[in-house]
PDB file of C-alpha atoms in Angstrom:
ATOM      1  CA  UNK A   1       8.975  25.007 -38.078  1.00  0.00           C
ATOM      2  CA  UNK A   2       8.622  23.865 -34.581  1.00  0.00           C
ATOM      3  CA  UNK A   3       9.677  20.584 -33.406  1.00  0.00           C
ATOM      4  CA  UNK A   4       8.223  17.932 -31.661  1.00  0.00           C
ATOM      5  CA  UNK A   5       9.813  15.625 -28.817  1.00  0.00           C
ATOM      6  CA  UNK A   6       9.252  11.646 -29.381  1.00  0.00           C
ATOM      7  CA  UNK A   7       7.476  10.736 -26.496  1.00  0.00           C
ATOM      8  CA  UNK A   8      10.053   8.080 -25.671  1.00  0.00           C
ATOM      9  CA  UNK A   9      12.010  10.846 -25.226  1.00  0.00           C
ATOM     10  CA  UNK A  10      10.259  12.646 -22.398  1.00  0.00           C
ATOM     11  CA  UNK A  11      11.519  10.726 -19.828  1.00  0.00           C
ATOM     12  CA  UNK A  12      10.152   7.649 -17.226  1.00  0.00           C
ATOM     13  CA  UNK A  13       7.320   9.539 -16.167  1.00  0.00           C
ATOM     14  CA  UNK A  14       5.878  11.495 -18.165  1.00  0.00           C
ATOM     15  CA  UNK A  15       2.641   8.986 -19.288  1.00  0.00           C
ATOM     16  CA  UNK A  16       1.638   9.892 -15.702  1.00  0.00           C
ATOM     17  CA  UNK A  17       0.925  12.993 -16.629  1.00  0.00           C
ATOM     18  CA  UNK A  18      -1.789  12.083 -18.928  1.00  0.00           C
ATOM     19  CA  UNK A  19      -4.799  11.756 -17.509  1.00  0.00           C
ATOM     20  CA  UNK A  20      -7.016   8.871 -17.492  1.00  0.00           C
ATOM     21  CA  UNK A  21     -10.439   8.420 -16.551  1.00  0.00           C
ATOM     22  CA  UNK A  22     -11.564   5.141 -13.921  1.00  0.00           C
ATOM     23  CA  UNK A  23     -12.965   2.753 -16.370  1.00  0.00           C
ATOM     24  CA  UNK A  24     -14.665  -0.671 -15.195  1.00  0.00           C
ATOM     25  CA  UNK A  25     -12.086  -2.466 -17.024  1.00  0.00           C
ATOM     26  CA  UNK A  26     -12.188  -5.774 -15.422  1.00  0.00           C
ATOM     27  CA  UNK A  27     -15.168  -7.415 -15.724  1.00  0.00           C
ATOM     28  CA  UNK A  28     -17.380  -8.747 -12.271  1.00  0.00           C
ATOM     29  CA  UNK A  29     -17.084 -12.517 -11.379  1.00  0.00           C
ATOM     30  CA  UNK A  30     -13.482 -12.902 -13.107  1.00  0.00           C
ATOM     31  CA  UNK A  31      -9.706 -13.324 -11.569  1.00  0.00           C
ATOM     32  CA  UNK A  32      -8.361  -9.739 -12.062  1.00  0.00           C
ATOM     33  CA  UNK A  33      -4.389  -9.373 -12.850  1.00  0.00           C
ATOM     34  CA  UNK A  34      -1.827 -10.724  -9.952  1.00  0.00           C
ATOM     35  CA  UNK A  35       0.474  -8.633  -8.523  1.00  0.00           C
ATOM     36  CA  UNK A  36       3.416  -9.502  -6.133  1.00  0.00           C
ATOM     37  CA  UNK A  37       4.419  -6.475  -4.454  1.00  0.00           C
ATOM     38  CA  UNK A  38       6.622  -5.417  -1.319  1.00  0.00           C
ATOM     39  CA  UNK A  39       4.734  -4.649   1.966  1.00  0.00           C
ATOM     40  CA  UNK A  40       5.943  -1.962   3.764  1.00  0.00           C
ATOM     41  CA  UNK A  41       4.072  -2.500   6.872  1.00  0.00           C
ATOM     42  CA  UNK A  42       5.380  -5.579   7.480  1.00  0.00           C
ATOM     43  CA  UNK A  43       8.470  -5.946   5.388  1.00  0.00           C
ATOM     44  CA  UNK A  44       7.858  -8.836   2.989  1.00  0.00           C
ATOM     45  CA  UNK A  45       6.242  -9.391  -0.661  1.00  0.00           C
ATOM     46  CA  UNK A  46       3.021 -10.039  -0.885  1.00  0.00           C
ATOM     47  CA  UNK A  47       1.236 -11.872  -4.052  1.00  0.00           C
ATOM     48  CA  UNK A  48      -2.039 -11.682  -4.787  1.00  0.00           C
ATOM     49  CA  UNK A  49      -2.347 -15.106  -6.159  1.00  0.00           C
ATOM     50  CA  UNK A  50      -1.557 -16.684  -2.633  1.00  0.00           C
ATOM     51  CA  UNK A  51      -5.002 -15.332  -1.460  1.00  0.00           C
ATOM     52  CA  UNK A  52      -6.737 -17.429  -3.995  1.00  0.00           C
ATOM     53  CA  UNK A  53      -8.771 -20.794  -2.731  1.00  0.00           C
ATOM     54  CA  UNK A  54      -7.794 -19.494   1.077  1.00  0.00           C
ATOM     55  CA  UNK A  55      -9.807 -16.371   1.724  1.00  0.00           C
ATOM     56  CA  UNK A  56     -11.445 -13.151   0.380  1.00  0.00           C
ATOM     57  CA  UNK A  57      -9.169 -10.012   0.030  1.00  0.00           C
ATOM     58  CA  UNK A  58      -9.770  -6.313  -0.386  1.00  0.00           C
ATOM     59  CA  UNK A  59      -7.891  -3.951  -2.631  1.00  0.00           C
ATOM     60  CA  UNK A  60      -7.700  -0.527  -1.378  1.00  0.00           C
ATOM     61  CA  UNK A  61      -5.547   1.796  -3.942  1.00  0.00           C
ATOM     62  CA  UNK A  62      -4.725   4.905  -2.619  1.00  0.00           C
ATOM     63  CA  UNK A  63      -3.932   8.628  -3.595  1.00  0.00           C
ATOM     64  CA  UNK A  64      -1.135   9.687  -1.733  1.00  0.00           C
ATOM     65  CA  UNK A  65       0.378  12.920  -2.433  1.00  0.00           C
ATOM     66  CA  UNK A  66       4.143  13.155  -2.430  1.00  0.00           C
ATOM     67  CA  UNK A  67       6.089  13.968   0.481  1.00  0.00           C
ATOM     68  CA  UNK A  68       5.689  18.492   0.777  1.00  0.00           C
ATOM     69  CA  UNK A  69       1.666  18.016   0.169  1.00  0.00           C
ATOM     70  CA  UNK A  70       1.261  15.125   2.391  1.00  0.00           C
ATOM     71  CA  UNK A  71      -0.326  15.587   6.052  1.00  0.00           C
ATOM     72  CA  UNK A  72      -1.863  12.988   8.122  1.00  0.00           C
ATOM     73  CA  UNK A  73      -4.701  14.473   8.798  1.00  0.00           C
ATOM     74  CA  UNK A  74      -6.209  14.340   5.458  1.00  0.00           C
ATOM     75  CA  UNK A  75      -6.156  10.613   5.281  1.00  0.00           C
ATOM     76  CA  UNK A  76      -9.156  10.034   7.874  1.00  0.00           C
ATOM     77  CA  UNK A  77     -10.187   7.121   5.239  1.00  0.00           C
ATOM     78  CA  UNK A  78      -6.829   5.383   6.165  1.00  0.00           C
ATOM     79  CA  UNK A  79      -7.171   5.420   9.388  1.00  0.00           C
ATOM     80  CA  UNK A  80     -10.790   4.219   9.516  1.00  0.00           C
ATOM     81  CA  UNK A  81      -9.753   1.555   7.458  1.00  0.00           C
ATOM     82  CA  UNK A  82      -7.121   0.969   9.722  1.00  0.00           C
ATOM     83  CA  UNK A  83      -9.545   0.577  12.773  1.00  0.00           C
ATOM     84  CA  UNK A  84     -11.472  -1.858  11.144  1.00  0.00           C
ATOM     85  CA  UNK A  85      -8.710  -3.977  10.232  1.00  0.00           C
ATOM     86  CA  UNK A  86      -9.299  -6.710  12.616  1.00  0.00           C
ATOM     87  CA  UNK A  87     -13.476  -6.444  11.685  1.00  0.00           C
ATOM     88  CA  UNK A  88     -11.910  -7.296   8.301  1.00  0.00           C
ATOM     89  CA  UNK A  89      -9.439 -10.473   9.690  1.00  0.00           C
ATOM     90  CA  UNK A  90     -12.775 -11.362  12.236  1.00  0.00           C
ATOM     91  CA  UNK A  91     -15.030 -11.744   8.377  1.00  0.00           C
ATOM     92  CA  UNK A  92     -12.142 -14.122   7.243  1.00  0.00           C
ATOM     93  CA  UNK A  93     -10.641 -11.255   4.778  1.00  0.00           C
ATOM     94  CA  UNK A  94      -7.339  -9.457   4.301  1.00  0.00           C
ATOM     95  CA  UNK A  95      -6.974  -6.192   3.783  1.00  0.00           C
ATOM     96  CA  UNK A  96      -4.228  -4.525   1.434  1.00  0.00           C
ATOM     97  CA  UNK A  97      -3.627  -0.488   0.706  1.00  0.00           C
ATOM     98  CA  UNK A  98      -1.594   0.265  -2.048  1.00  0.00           C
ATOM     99  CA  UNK A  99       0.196   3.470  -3.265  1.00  0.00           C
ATOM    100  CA  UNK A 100       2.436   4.639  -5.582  1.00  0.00           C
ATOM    101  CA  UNK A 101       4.858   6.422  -3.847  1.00  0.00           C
ATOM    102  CA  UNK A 102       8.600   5.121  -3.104  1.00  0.00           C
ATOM    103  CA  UNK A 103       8.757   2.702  -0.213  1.00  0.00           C
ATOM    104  CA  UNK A 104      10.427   6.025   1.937  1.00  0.00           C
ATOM    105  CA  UNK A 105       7.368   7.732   1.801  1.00  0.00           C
ATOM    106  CA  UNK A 106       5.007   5.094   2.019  1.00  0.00           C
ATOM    107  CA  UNK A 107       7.499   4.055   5.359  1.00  0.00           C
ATOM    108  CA  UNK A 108       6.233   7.430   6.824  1.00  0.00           C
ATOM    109  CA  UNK A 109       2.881   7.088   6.248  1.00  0.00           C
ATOM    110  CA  UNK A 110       3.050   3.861   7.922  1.00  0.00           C
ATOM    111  CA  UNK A 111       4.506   5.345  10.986  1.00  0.00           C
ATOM    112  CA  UNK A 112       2.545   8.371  10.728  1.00  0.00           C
ATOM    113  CA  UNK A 113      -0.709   6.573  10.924  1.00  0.00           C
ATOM    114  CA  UNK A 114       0.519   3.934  13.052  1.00  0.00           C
ATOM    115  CA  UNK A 115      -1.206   0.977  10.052  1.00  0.00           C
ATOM    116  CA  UNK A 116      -1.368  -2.402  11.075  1.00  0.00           C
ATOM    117  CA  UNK A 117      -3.191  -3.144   7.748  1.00  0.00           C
ATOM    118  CA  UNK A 118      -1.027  -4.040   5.064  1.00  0.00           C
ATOM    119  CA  UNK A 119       0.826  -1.123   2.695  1.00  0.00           C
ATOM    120  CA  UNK A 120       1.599  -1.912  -0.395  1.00  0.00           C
ATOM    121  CA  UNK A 121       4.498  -0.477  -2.594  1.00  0.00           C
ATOM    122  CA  UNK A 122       3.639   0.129  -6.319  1.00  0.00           C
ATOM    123  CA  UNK A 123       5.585   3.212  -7.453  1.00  0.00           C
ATOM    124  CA  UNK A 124       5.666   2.426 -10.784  1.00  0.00           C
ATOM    125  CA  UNK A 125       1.990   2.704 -10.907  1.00  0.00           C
ATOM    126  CA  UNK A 126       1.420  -0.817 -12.878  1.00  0.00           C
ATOM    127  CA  UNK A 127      -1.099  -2.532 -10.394  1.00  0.00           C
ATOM    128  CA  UNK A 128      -3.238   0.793 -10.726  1.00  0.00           C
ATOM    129  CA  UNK A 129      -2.777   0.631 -14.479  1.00  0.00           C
ATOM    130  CA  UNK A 130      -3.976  -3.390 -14.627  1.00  0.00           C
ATOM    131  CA  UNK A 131      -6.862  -1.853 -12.608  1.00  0.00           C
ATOM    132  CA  UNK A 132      -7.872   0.522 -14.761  1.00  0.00           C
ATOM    133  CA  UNK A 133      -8.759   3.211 -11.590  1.00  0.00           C
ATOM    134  CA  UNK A 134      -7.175   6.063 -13.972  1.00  0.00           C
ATOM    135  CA  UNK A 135      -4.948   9.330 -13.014  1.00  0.00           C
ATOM    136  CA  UNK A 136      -4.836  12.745 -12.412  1.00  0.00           C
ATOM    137  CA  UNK A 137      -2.171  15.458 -12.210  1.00  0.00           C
ATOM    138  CA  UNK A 138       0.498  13.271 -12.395  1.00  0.00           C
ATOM    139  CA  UNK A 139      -1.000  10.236  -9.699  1.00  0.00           C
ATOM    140  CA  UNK A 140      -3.278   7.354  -9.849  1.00  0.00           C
ATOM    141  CA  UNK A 141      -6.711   7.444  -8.856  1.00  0.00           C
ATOM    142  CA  UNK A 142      -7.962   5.967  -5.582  1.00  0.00           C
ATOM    143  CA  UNK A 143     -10.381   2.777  -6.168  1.00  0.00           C
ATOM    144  CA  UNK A 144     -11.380  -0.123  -3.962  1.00  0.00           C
ATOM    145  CA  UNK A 145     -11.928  -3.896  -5.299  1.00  0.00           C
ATOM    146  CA  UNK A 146     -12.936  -6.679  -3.306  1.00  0.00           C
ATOM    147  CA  UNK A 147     -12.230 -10.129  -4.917  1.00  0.00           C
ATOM    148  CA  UNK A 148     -13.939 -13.379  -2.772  1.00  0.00           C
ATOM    149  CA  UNK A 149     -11.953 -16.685  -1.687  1.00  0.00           C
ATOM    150  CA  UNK A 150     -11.324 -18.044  -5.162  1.00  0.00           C
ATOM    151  CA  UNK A 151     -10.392 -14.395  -6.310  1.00  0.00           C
ATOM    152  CA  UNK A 152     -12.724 -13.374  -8.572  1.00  0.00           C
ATOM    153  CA  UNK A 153     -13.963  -9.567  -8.744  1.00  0.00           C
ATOM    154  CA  UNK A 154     -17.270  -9.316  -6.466  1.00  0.00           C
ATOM    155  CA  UNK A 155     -17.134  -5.626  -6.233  1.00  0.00           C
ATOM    156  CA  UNK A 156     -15.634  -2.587  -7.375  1.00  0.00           C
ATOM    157  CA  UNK A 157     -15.658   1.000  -6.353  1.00  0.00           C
ATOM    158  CA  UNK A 158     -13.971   3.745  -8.713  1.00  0.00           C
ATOM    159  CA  UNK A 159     -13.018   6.962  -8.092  1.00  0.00           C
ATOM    160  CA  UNK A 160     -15.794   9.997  -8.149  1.00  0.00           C
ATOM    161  CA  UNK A 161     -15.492  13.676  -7.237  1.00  0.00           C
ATOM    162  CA  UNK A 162     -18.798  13.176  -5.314  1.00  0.00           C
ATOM    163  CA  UNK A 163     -17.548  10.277  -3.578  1.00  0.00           C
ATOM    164  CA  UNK A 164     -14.082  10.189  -3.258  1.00  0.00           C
ATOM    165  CA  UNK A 165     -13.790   7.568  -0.395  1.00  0.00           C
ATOM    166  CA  UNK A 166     -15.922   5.004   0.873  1.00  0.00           C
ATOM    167  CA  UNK A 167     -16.259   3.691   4.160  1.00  0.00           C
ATOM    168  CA  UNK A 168     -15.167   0.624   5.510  1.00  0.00           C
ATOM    169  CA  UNK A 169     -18.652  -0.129   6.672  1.00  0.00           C
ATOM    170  CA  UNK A 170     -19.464  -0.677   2.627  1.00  0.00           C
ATOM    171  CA  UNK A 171     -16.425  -2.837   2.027  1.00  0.00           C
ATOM    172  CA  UNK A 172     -17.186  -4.949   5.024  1.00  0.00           C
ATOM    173  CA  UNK A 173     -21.017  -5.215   4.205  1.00  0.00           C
ATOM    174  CA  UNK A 174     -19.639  -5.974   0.496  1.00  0.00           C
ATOM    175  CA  UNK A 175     -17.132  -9.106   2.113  1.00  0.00           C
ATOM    176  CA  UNK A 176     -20.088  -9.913   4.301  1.00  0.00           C
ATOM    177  CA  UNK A 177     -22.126 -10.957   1.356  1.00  0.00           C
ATOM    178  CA  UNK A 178     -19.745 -12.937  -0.184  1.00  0.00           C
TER     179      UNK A 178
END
């Protein structure tokens, strides 16, 4: 008779592993879950709550591979975004990436890329969870979210094989209405 391991006894992360489809769990025109999380850019933590009543913000969650797959030059999206940072500041909105690798690799990605725009450190993976944008092969999805000045959800972009980034023209045009 074969024996089965307690899944509380595989280990931190092994619920990773499972995947998860991106599910529209947070429903348009509400306050989506606060987070207070440590910037890596520019070295403090940053709440999500403290946006609320001042000005709109954008959520970009990012799929970052782990240090031996990652390269630079597959991450085109983050630099674009990058380059439209100040567009972003000029509308009246912040901007914040977040990934769920350890602040060390997220560092080098920073300097890599030479970001201005805000990093965010999640490598527990909970702000992606609270998001619902799902996981794959052991990493979160990618998904974008952009929440106006009282911080309620106005738009939300999941992740699709067809489409698996979006341009910053969107987000902008999406902040623009607001």
């Amino acid at each position: 008779m074969a024996s089965t391991v307690p899944r509380s006894d595989l280990g931190g992360a092994w619920h990773q592993w499972v995947p998860l489809p991106p599910r529209l769990g947070l429903p348009l025109a509400q306050i989506p879950p606060d987070f207070a999380l440590w910037d890596v850019t520019y070295r403090r933590t940053v709440r999500l709550a403290n946006y609320r009543g001042k000005q709109p913000v954008v959520l970009v969650f990012c799929r970052l591979r782990p240090e031996p797959l990652y390269s630079p030059q597959r991450w085109a999206s983050l630099v674009a975004l990058n380059r439209a940072y100040d567009q972003f500041r000029n509308a009246g909105a912040e901007v914040l990436l977040i990934g769920s690798q350890p602040q060390r690799q997220l560092q080098a990605v920073v300097e890599d890329l030479s970001l201005t725009v805000p990093l965010l450190c999640d490598p527990s993976g909970a702000s992606f969870r609270a998001y619902s944008t799902g996981q794959a092969l052991g990493a979160p999805l990618p998904a974008q979210f952009v929440l106006d000045a009282q911080g309620r959800l106005r738009h939300c972009r999941l992740f699709s094989l067809l489409n698996s980034t979006v341009e910053p023209a969107v987000l902008l045009a999406a902040v623009e209405r607001l």
